[in-house]
Each structure stands twice: as structure tokens, then as C-alpha cells.
Amino acid sequence: MTDSEFGDLDVERALVEGAGFRFVSAQARTADEVVAACADADGILNQYAPMGADVLARLPRAQIISRYGIGLNTIDVEAATAAGILVANVPDGSLDDVSDHAAGMILALARGLGRYDRAMRSGGWDYAAAGPLFRLRGRTLGLVGFGQIPRRLAAKMQAFGMRVIAHDPYATAAEGIPLVSAEQLYRESDVVSVHAPLTAATTGMVDAAAFAAMKPTAYLVNTARGPVVDQDALVAALSENRIAGAGLDVFTVEPLPDDHPLRRLDSVLLSPHCAWYSEDSEAEIRRKTAANVVEVLSGRAPAYPVNRPAAPRAGCAGA
């Protein structure tokens, strides 16, 4: 294990050692520390430590790298594929948790809950402290990305009477939700919720032009990856009241610096990259991440492969 933020490693250790393998944990933060911890590893569990091409080139025994959760931005998947290393993740461990969190942020922004709470803690009692507010029913939710999480969010927000549209060049229409251009989505949406994976193509895709196209009464919610949104452009749009507010669980730099302007904007609802978290989701993600490694080292295919190396390393299955 390259690194982890869990209080214990009992789940992973039990699965790995129960299958007859040796479990070794580290708290690597740099590329050199990852190599020092994993040079002799046949299987690797990874959370936040960097696993770029330079690291992978120095891991001669690695057959599989299993990443906690959905995102793969810590791993150079192309380099892993070229090296014959399987990469796996857990794409379904927190679908309800993240979509619930996004829904909660939408409701909190629409009802002004953050502002009301802060006003009352300061001694206030004013129904207009968070205004102007508008009901969600009949308004439009625009989904940037249309994978499993936004599809669940769509159903939840339709229950509140919202019209839902989506933009995703790789998706097909489903559940009666029309796929539209990015320009149309930004123009028509009262809430824009970001669910795109972080890739070279999506980095900064929600940019100044997107904010310029949005309604001044619109909200942005991001529970995907911070760099998908141009954070400087977002701060400018919020500071100049060109959009009404934002709900953010992810940021360009994490943890969010103490002096960052987002911490001072009253129109922003913040959470510390925790949308994925519940006791249930954490247990599921940890179990499935370790199981990917155990399967491969046991000569079987992982449940959640991300790549298919043409020449997998000795012992890899499922290629």
C-alpha cells in the first residue's frame, strides 16, 4: 500500500493475508518514497501517492495497481499499460453517496441554508438573509458528464420537479434526459453540476466562457475533480456576482489553502472532498480495492479493470 488516510488497515490486511500474500503498508508522498516502498511489490494499493511513468519504470515486479475510488489521476494509465501493468479501480463504491452529496449541495444552495446558518450563529433572525431564493420546481439542472453518478442525481432531482439536461460527448441519451451542447447547457441551466472525469481534455473545461454564459441566478456544484473547473475564473465570477453561488467538494489544490478566497465568499458552500464518504461506502471501497489485487495475484481477472495491456506481466490475468 503506497499510502492511506484510514484509521486502520484491518480490511485490506485481512483480505490480502487471508489469500496467502504478505501485506506491507507505507505513507509515501513523493515518487522516490513510492519506489522505496513498492520496488518489491507484486500488487499495489494506491490512494493519493503519485504513480507517474517515472515511478512505474522503477517497479519491475508490479502486476497490478488498484486505486481507491473512481478517479485515476494519480496513475499514468498509459505508461502502466505499456509496461504490462494492470490498473483497476472501484467505480461503483460511492454512487449513492456522491449523488446524495451533490443533491444536498443543490438543496442547500437553493434554500440558502449555509447563509441562514451563519446569520443565525451571528445573532440574526431574518428570512431574507439568504435571498433572493427561487424554488427548484420547474427549473433546469444541467449535468456536465452523464455517467452513473449524474444519472442517479438526475432521478433524485427530478423528484423535486427539476428539468434535467446533460452534456457528454461519450454518452447516449437515457431516462428521457436530452443530451445538449455545452453552450446550451450553460445558457439554460439554473444549476450546473459537474461530473466529468479529470483528463487532459476536461481540465479547465468549465471556464470563463462557461461562467459568462450562465444565468446570474445560477449555481455551480462540483463533486467530480477540482481541476475540471477553472478555479480562478470561478472565483472571479462569484466575486463579481455573475453567478449566484457554488457548492464545492473538490479543488484544484487539496487541501484548500487556508487563505484561499473561496473560504471567504459567503455565496459558497464548501466540503473537504468528502462526497464519497459514508461508513458504508468506505468499507465497500476498501474491500473492493484490495480484492482487485488479490484476484490478479491469484491468477484471476480483477472485477474492475481499467486497462488491457497487450503484454501483461507474468501472473496477470484478465488481459
PDB file of N, CA, C and O in Angstrom, residues 282-316:
ATOM      1  N   GLU A 282     -17.060   3.617   2.541  1.00  0.00           N
ATOM      2  CA  GLU A 282     -15.649   3.393   2.849  1.00  0.00           C
ATOM      3  C   GLU A 282     -15.349   1.905   2.954  1.00  0.00           C
ATOM      4  O   GLU A 282     -14.350   1.419   2.403  1.00  0.00           O
ATOM      5  N   ALA A 283     -16.198   1.171   3.638  1.00  0.00           N
ATOM      6  CA  ALA A 283     -15.978  -0.273   3.781  1.00  0.00           C
ATOM      7  C   ALA A 283     -16.037  -0.968   2.421  1.00  0.00           C
ATOM      8  O   ALA A 283     -15.214  -1.844   2.124  1.00  0.00           O
ATOM      9  N   GLU A 284     -16.988  -0.562   1.592  1.00  0.00           N
ATOM     10  CA  GLU A 284     -17.134  -1.183   0.274  1.00  0.00           C
ATOM     11  C   GLU A 284     -15.935  -0.886  -0.618  1.00  0.00           C
ATOM     12  O   GLU A 284     -15.396  -1.784  -1.280  1.00  0.00           O
ATOM     13  N   ILE A 285     -15.498   0.362  -0.644  1.00  0.00           N
ATOM     14  CA  ILE A 285     -14.375   0.755  -1.492  1.00  0.00           C
ATOM     15  C   ILE A 285     -13.097   0.051  -1.055  1.00  0.00           C
ATOM     16  O   ILE A 285     -12.331  -0.462  -1.879  1.00  0.00           O
ATOM     17  N   ARG A 286     -12.852   0.014   0.243  1.00  0.00           N
ATOM     18  CA  ARG A 286     -11.632  -0.628   0.731  1.00  0.00           C
ATOM     19  C   ARG A 286     -11.631  -2.124   0.405  1.00  0.00           C
ATOM     20  O   ARG A 286     -10.606  -2.676  -0.032  1.00  0.00           O
ATOM     21  N   ARG A 287     -12.757  -2.763   0.602  1.00  0.00           N
ATOM     22  CA  ARG A 287     -12.852  -4.196   0.319  1.00  0.00           C
ATOM     23  C   ARG A 287     -12.618  -4.481  -1.166  1.00  0.00           C
ATOM     24  O   ARG A 287     -11.858  -5.383  -1.536  1.00  0.00           O
ATOM     25  N   LYS A 288     -13.239  -3.707  -2.032  1.00  0.00           N
ATOM     26  CA  LYS A 288     -13.145  -3.958  -3.464  1.00  0.00           C
ATOM     27  C   LYS A 288     -11.766  -3.579  -4.025  1.00  0.00           C
ATOM     28  O   LYS A 288     -11.284  -4.229  -4.960  1.00  0.00           O
ATOM     29  N   THR A 289     -11.154  -2.548  -3.465  1.00  0.00           N
ATOM     30  CA  THR A 289      -9.818  -2.163  -3.921  1.00  0.00           C
ATOM     31  C   THR A 289      -8.826  -3.280  -3.629  1.00  0.00           C
ATOM     32  O   THR A 289      -8.010  -3.657  -4.494  1.00  0.00           O
ATOM     33  N   ALA A 290      -8.861  -3.803  -2.430  1.00  0.00           N
ATOM     34  CA  ALA A 290      -7.966  -4.903  -2.072  1.00  0.00           C
ATOM     35  C   ALA A 290      -8.300  -6.167  -2.861  1.00  0.00           C
ATOM     36  O   ALA A 290      -7.398  -6.918  -3.270  1.00  0.00           O
ATOM     37  N   ALA A 291      -9.579  -6.404  -3.097  1.00  0.00           N
ATOM     38  CA  ALA A 291      -9.983  -7.609  -3.826  1.00  0.00           C
ATOM     39  C   ALA A 291      -9.443  -7.604  -5.253  1.00  0.00           C
ATOM     40  O   ALA A 291      -9.096  -8.665  -5.793  1.00  0.00           O
ATOM     41  N   ASN A 292      -9.348  -6.428  -5.888  1.00  0.00           N
ATOM     42  CA  ASN A 292      -8.763  -6.357  -7.231  1.00  0.00           C
ATOM     43  C   ASN A 292      -7.357  -6.943  -7.241  1.00  0.00           C
ATOM     44  O   ASN A 292      -6.980  -7.719  -8.127  1.00  0.00           O
ATOM     45  N   VAL A 293      -6.551  -6.570  -6.243  1.00  0.00           N
ATOM     46  CA  VAL A 293      -5.172  -7.053  -6.161  1.00  0.00           C
ATOM     47  C   VAL A 293      -5.131  -8.552  -5.875  1.00  0.00           C
ATOM     48  O   VAL A 293      -4.384  -9.307  -6.512  1.00  0.00           O
ATOM     49  N   VAL A 294      -5.928  -8.983  -4.928  1.00  0.00           N
ATOM     50  CA  VAL A 294      -5.957 -10.412  -4.574  1.00  0.00           C
ATOM     51  C   VAL A 294      -6.338 -11.265  -5.781  1.00  0.00           C
ATOM     52  O   VAL A 294      -5.736 -12.319  -6.025  1.00  0.00           O
ATOM     53  N   GLU A 295      -7.316 -10.807  -6.552  1.00  0.00           N
ATOM     54  CA  GLU A 295      -7.740 -11.575  -7.724  1.00  0.00           C
ATOM     55  C   GLU A 295      -6.595 -11.752  -8.714  1.00  0.00           C
ATOM     56  O   GLU A 295      -6.346 -12.859  -9.207  1.00  0.00           O
ATOM     57  N   VAL A 296      -5.898 -10.670  -9.031  1.00  0.00           N
ATOM     58  CA  VAL A 296      -4.823 -10.746 -10.014  1.00  0.00           C
ATOM     59  C   VAL A 296      -3.665 -11.601  -9.506  1.00  0.00           C
ATOM     60  O   VAL A 296      -3.132 -12.452 -10.232  1.00  0.00           O
ATOM     61  N   LEU A 297      -3.279 -11.406  -8.247  1.00  0.00           N
ATOM     62  CA  LEU A 297      -2.162 -12.196  -7.716  1.00  0.00           C
ATOM     63  C   LEU A 297      -2.534 -13.669  -7.543  1.00  0.00           C
ATOM     64  O   LEU A 297      -1.658 -14.514  -7.396  1.00  0.00           O
ATOM     65  N   SER A 298      -3.833 -13.951  -7.570  1.00  0.00           N
ATOM     66  CA  SER A 298      -4.301 -15.343  -7.507  1.00  0.00           C
ATOM     67  C   SER A 298      -4.510 -15.935  -8.893  1.00  0.00           C
ATOM     68  O   SER A 298      -5.008 -17.052  -9.032  1.00  0.00           O
ATOM     69  N   GLY A 299      -4.165 -15.159  -9.929  1.00  0.00           N
ATOM     70  CA  GLY A 299      -4.261 -15.666 -11.297  1.00  0.00           C
ATOM     71  C   GLY A 299      -5.605 -15.460 -11.949  1.00  0.00           C
ATOM     72  O   GLY A 299      -5.905 -16.081 -12.977  1.00  0.00           O
ATOM     73  N   ARG A 300      -6.418 -14.579 -11.373  1.00  0.00           N
ATOM     74  CA  ARG A 300      -7.736 -14.309 -11.940  1.00  0.00           C
ATOM     75  C   ARG A 300      -7.836 -12.858 -12.398  1.00  0.00           C
ATOM     76  O   ARG A 300      -6.991 -12.032 -12.088  1.00  0.00           O
ATOM     77  N   ALA A 301      -8.900 -12.547 -13.126  1.00  0.00           N
ATOM     78  CA  ALA A 301      -9.114 -11.178 -13.599  1.00  0.00           C
ATOM     79  C   ALA A 301      -9.694 -10.322 -12.480  1.00  0.00           C
ATOM     80  O   ALA A 301     -10.496 -10.805 -11.676  1.00  0.00           O
ATOM     81  N   PRO A 302      -9.304  -9.052 -12.394  1.00  0.00           N
ATOM     82  CA  PRO A 302      -9.904  -8.169 -11.388  1.00  0.00           C
ATOM     83  C   PRO A 302     -11.332  -7.837 -11.768  1.00  0.00           C
ATOM     84  O   PRO A 302     -11.699  -7.878 -12.948  1.00  0.00           O
ATOM     85  N   ALA A 303     -12.138  -7.504 -10.783  1.00  0.00           N
ATOM     86  CA  ALA A 303     -13.539  -7.172 -11.049  1.00  0.00           C
ATOM     87  C   ALA A 303     -13.679  -5.867 -11.813  1.00  0.00           C
ATOM     88  O   ALA A 303     -14.634  -5.686 -12.565  1.00  0.00           O
ATOM     89  N   TYR A 304     -12.717  -4.940 -11.630  1.00  0.00           N
ATOM     90  CA  TYR A 304     -12.861  -3.606 -12.200  1.00  0.00           C
ATOM     91  C   TYR A 304     -11.607  -3.181 -12.959  1.00  0.00           C
ATOM     92  O   TYR A 304     -10.921  -2.234 -12.564  1.00  0.00           O
ATOM     93  N   PRO A 305     -11.284  -3.848 -14.068  1.00  0.00           N
ATOM     94  CA  PRO A 305     -10.085  -3.457 -14.825  1.00  0.00           C
ATOM     95  C   PRO A 305     -10.313  -2.129 -15.549  1.00  0.00           C
ATOM     96  O   PRO A 305     -11.395  -1.849 -16.048  1.00  0.00           O
ATOM     97  N   VAL A 306      -9.276  -1.329 -15.599  1.00  0.00           N
ATOM     98  CA  VAL A 306      -9.323  -0.058 -16.315  1.00  0.00           C
ATOM     99  C   VAL A 306      -8.638  -0.172 -17.667  1.00  0.00           C
ATOM    100  O   VAL A 306      -9.057   0.449 -18.641  1.00  0.00           O
ATOM    101  N   ASN A 307      -7.573  -0.968 -17.734  1.00  0.00           N
ATOM    102  CA  ASN A 307      -6.823  -1.116 -18.979  1.00  0.00           C
ATOM    103  C   ASN A 307      -6.691  -2.588 -19.341  1.00  0.00           C
ATOM    104  O   ASN A 307      -7.052  -3.476 -18.559  1.00  0.00           O
ATOM    105  N   ARG A 308      -6.170  -2.835 -20.534  1.00  0.00           N
ATOM    106  CA  ARG A 308      -5.964  -4.201 -21.020  1.00  0.00           C
ATOM    107  C   ARG A 308      -4.600  -4.258 -21.681  1.00  0.00           C
ATOM    108  O   ARG A 308      -4.469  -4.129 -22.911  1.00  0.00           O
ATOM    109  N   PRO A 309      -3.518  -4.441 -20.906  1.00  0.00           N
ATOM    110  CA  PRO A 309      -2.180  -4.493 -21.513  1.00  0.00           C
ATOM    111  C   PRO A 309      -2.085  -5.593 -22.543  1.00  0.00           C
ATOM    112  O   PRO A 309      -2.538  -6.722 -22.324  1.00  0.00           O
ATOM    113  N   ALA A 310      -1.447  -5.260 -23.682  1.00  0.00           N
ATOM    114  CA  ALA A 310      -1.273  -6.267 -24.729  1.00  0.00           C
ATOM    115  C   ALA A 310      -0.327  -7.377 -24.265  1.00  0.00           C
ATOM    116  O   ALA A 310      -0.466  -8.525 -24.669  1.00  0.00           O
ATOM    117  N   ALA A 311       0.630  -6.997 -23.420  1.00  0.00           N
ATOM    118  CA  ALA A 311       1.592  -7.980 -22.899  1.00  0.00           C
ATOM    119  C   ALA A 311       1.668  -7.849 -21.392  1.00  0.00           C
ATOM    120  O   ALA A 311       2.604  -7.259 -20.848  1.00  0.00           O
ATOM    121  N   PRO A 312       0.660  -8.394 -20.665  1.00  0.00           N
ATOM    122  CA  PRO A 312       0.671  -8.266 -19.208  1.00  0.00           C
ATOM    123  C   PRO A 312       1.840  -9.013 -18.591  1.00  0.00           C
ATOM    124  O   PRO A 312       2.329 -10.008 -19.126  1.00  0.00           O
ATOM    125  N   ARG A 313       2.288  -8.516 -17.461  1.00  0.00           N
ATOM    126  CA  ARG A 313       3.410  -9.136 -16.771  1.00  0.00           C
ATOM    127  C   ARG A 313       3.031 -10.527 -16.271  1.00  0.00           C
ATOM    128  O   ARG A 313       1.868 -10.830 -16.059  1.00  0.00           O
ATOM    129  N   ALA A 314       4.003 -11.340 -16.045  1.00  0.00           N
ATOM    130  CA  ALA A 314       3.798 -12.713 -15.606  1.00  0.00           C
ATOM    131  C   ALA A 314       2.904 -12.731 -14.381  1.00  0.00           C
ATOM    132  O   ALA A 314       3.118 -12.001 -13.418  1.00  0.00           O
ATOM    133  N   GLY A 315       1.883 -13.581 -14.458  1.00  0.00           N
ATOM    134  CA  GLY A 315       0.959 -13.728 -13.340  1.00  0.00           C
ATOM    135  C   GLY A 315      -0.322 -12.948 -13.529  1.00  0.00           C
ATOM    136  O   GLY A 315      -1.328 -13.249 -12.902  1.00  0.00           O
ATOM    137  N   CYS A 316      -0.299 -11.891 -14.401  1.00  0.00           N
ATOM    138  CA  CYS A 316      -1.512 -11.100 -14.605  1.00  0.00           C
ATOM    139  C   CYS A 316      -2.552 -11.927 -15.350  1.00  0.00           C
ATOM    140  O   CYS A 316      -2.246 -12.658 -16.278  1.00  0.00           O
TER     141      CYS A 316
END
